[in-house]
PDB file of C-alpha atoms in Angstrom:
ATOM      1  CA  MET A 282      -0.132  -0.034  -0.109  1.00 82.00           C
ATOM      2  CA  ASN A 283       1.041   3.386  -1.119  1.00 90.00           C
ATOM      3  CA  ASP A 284       1.469   6.693   0.917  1.00 93.00           C
ATOM      4  CA  SER A 285      -1.184   8.394   0.169  1.00 93.00           C
ATOM      5  CA  THR A 286      -3.624   4.777   0.161  1.00 95.00           C
ATOM      6  CA  GLN A 287      -2.225   4.426   3.902  1.00 96.00           C
ATOM      7  CA  ALA A 288      -3.075   8.228   4.799  1.00 96.00           C
ATOM      8  CA  MET A 289      -6.568   8.320   3.306  1.00 97.00           C
ATOM      9  CA  VAL A 290      -7.133   5.160   5.511  1.00 97.00           C
ATOM     10  CA  ASP A 291      -5.907   6.469   8.636  1.00 97.00           C
ATOM     11  CA  PHE A 292      -8.050   9.309   7.984  1.00 97.00           C
ATOM     12  CA  LEU A 293     -11.201   7.032   6.735  1.00 97.00           C
ATOM     13  CA  ARG A 294     -10.741   4.670  10.193  1.00 98.00           C
ATOM     14  CA  LYS A 295     -10.120   8.245  12.129  1.00 97.00           C
ATOM     15  CA  ARG A 296     -13.667   9.861  11.031  1.00 97.00           C
ATOM     16  CA  TYR A 297     -15.405   6.345  11.516  1.00 97.00           C
ATOM     17  CA  ARG A 298     -14.005   6.122  14.991  1.00 98.00           C
ATOM     18  CA  SER A 299     -14.871   8.978  16.004  1.00 97.00           C
ATOM     19  CA  SER A 300     -17.968   8.921  14.929  1.00 97.00           C
ATOM     20  CA  ILE A 301     -18.834   6.267  16.827  1.00 98.00           C
ATOM     21  CA  ASP A 302     -17.235   7.600  19.901  1.00 97.00           C
ATOM     22  CA  SER A 303     -19.671  10.409  19.241  1.00 97.00           C
ATOM     23  CA  HIS A 304     -22.901   8.022  18.675  1.00 96.00           C
ATOM     24  CA  GLU A 305     -21.997   5.950  21.503  1.00 97.00           C
ATOM     25  CA  SER A 306     -22.135   8.868  24.283  1.00 95.00           C
ATOM     26  CA  ILE A 307     -25.242  10.228  22.766  1.00 93.00           C
ATOM     27  CA  PHE A 308     -26.617   6.697  23.189  1.00 93.00           C
ATOM     28  CA  SER A 309     -24.765   6.920  26.647  1.00 94.00           C
ATOM     29  CA  ALA A 310     -26.370  10.225  27.333  1.00 92.00           C
ATOM     30  CA  VAL A 311     -29.970   9.734  26.417  1.00 90.00           C
ATOM     31  CA  ALA A 312     -29.992   6.293  27.750  1.00 89.00           C
ATOM     32  CA  ASN A 313     -28.945   7.306  31.065  1.00 89.00           C
ATOM     33  CA  GLY A 314     -30.554  10.640  30.691  1.00 84.00           C
ATOM     34  CA  ARG A 315     -28.743  12.700  31.037  1.00 85.00           C
ATOM     35  CA  ILE A 316     -29.618  13.978  27.505  1.00 79.00           C
ATOM     36  CA  GLY A 317     -33.531  14.979  28.118  1.00 73.00           C
ATOM     37  CA  VAL A 318     -36.546  13.994  25.654  1.00 68.00           C
ATOM     38  CA  GLU A 319     -38.206  17.217  25.003  1.00 67.00           C
ATOM     39  CA  ILE A 320     -38.948  16.460  21.035  1.00 63.00           C
ATOM     40  CA  GLY A 321     -41.889  14.426  21.764  1.00 67.00           C
ATOM     41  CA  GLY A 322     -41.638  10.515  21.949  1.00 73.00           C
ATOM     42  CA  SER A 323     -40.889   8.162  24.647  1.00 82.00           C
ATOM     43  CA  ARG A 324     -36.798   7.760  26.242  1.00 82.00           C
ATOM     44  CA  GLU A 325     -37.458   4.738  24.987  1.00 87.00           C
ATOM     45  CA  ALA A 326     -37.971   5.443  21.851  1.00 86.00           C
ATOM     46  CA  HIS A 327     -35.100   7.784  22.080  1.00 87.00           C
ATOM     47  CA  THR A 328     -32.855   5.588  23.173  1.00 91.00           C
ATOM     48  CA  ARG A 329     -33.713   2.636  20.951  1.00 92.00           C
ATOM     49  CA  LEU A 330     -33.116   5.162  17.950  1.00 91.00           C
ATOM     50  CA  ALA A 331     -29.183   6.160  19.633  1.00 93.00           C
ATOM     51  CA  HIS A 332     -28.594   2.431  19.747  1.00 95.00           C
ATOM     52  CA  GLN A 333     -29.599   2.372  15.697  1.00 97.00           C
ATOM     53  CA  SER A 334     -27.096   5.238  15.393  1.00 96.00           C
ATOM     54  CA  LEU A 335     -24.446   4.017  17.457  1.00 96.00           C
ATOM     55  CA  ARG A 336     -24.550   0.358  16.067  1.00 97.00           C
ATOM     56  CA  GLU A 337     -25.105   2.092  12.035  1.00 97.00           C
ATOM     57  CA  ALA A 338     -21.470   3.465  13.031  1.00 97.00           C
ATOM     58  CA  GLU A 339     -19.691   0.664  13.852  1.00 97.00           C
ATOM     59  CA  SER A 340     -20.913  -1.449  11.335  1.00 97.00           C
ATOM     60  CA  MET A 341     -19.464   1.138   8.504  1.00 97.00           C
ATOM     61  CA  LEU A 342     -15.789   0.818  10.064  1.00 97.00           C
ATOM     62  CA  GLU A 343     -16.787  -2.724  10.367  1.00 98.00           C
ATOM     63  CA  LEU A 344     -17.450  -2.971   6.516  1.00 97.00           C
ATOM     64  CA  PHE A 345     -14.751  -0.651   5.191  1.00 98.00           C
ATOM     65  CA  GLU A 346     -11.899  -2.928   7.056  1.00 98.00           C
ATOM     66  CA  HIS A 347     -13.413  -5.820   6.047  1.00 97.00           C
ATOM     67  CA  THR A 348     -14.511  -5.362   1.841  1.00 96.00           C
ATOM     68  CA  ILE A 349     -12.057  -2.488   1.558  1.00 97.00           C
ATOM     69  CA  VAL A 350      -9.065  -2.488   4.056  1.00 98.00           C
ATOM     70  CA  ALA A 351      -8.668  -6.192   3.352  1.00 97.00           C
ATOM     71  CA  HIS A 352      -8.399  -6.326  -0.093  1.00 97.00           C
ATOM     72  CA  LEU A 353      -6.250  -3.035   0.114  1.00 97.00           C
ATOM     73  CA  GLY A 354      -2.577  -4.164  -2.418  1.00 93.00           C
ATOM     74  CA  THR A 355      -3.977  -7.726  -3.369  1.00 94.00           C
ATOM     75  CA  ALA A 356      -3.416  -8.583  -7.030  1.00 94.00           C
ATOM     76  CA  GLY A 357      -6.616  -9.160  -9.425  1.00 95.00           C
ATOM     77  CA  PRO A 358     -10.350  -7.420  -9.481  1.00 96.00           C
ATOM     78  CA  MET A 359     -10.032  -7.177  -5.651  1.00 95.00           C
ATOM     79  CA  GLY A 360      -7.427  -5.317  -4.810  1.00 96.00           C
ATOM     80  CA  ALA A 361      -8.949  -3.092  -7.858  1.00 96.00           C
ATOM     81  CA  ILE A 362     -12.369  -2.525  -6.548  1.00 97.00           C
ATOM     82  CA  ALA A 363     -10.667  -2.202  -2.561  1.00 97.00           C
ATOM     83  CA  GLU A 364      -8.633   0.765  -4.339  1.00 96.00           C
ATOM     84  CA  GLN A 365     -11.637   2.301  -6.218  1.00 97.00           C
ATOM     85  CA  GLN A 366     -13.920   1.796  -2.816  1.00 97.00           C
ATOM     86  CA  LEU A 367     -11.193   3.734  -1.005  1.00 97.00           C
ATOM     87  CA  ARG A 368     -11.045   6.747  -3.324  1.00 96.00           C
ATOM     88  CA  ILE A 369     -14.290   7.093  -3.728  1.00 97.00           C
ATOM     89  CA  LEU A 370     -15.555   7.395   0.338  1.00 96.00           C
ATOM     90  CA  ALA A 371     -12.683   9.423   0.287  1.00 96.00           C
ATOM     91  CA  ARG A 372     -13.608  12.070  -2.075  1.00 95.00           C
ATOM     92  CA  PRO A 373     -16.071  13.979  -0.516  1.00 94.00           C
ATOM     93  CA  PHE A 374     -12.982  14.913   2.147  1.00 89.00           C
ATOM     94  CA  LEU A 375     -10.207  15.648   0.185  1.00 84.00           C
TER      95      LEU A 375
END
């Protein structure tokens, strides 16, 4: 893996982990009552939504690691596809 590819991997990995940390903090705050439920709905509904958002963030990192990073630098179509997917994910930040 060349330096620019590694830099994109490191950057995206950091963004995904930061998203997990943020969603985990929100989930914890909602579940423990540190964030009020004033917009409507029950605390349970807001907790479920916050939990779902956390799981989605975790899934994005898992998907990234297992379907893109694991194939970077490999020969053949899988390596080329992984490189292309990495660049597509990084494009909004370049």
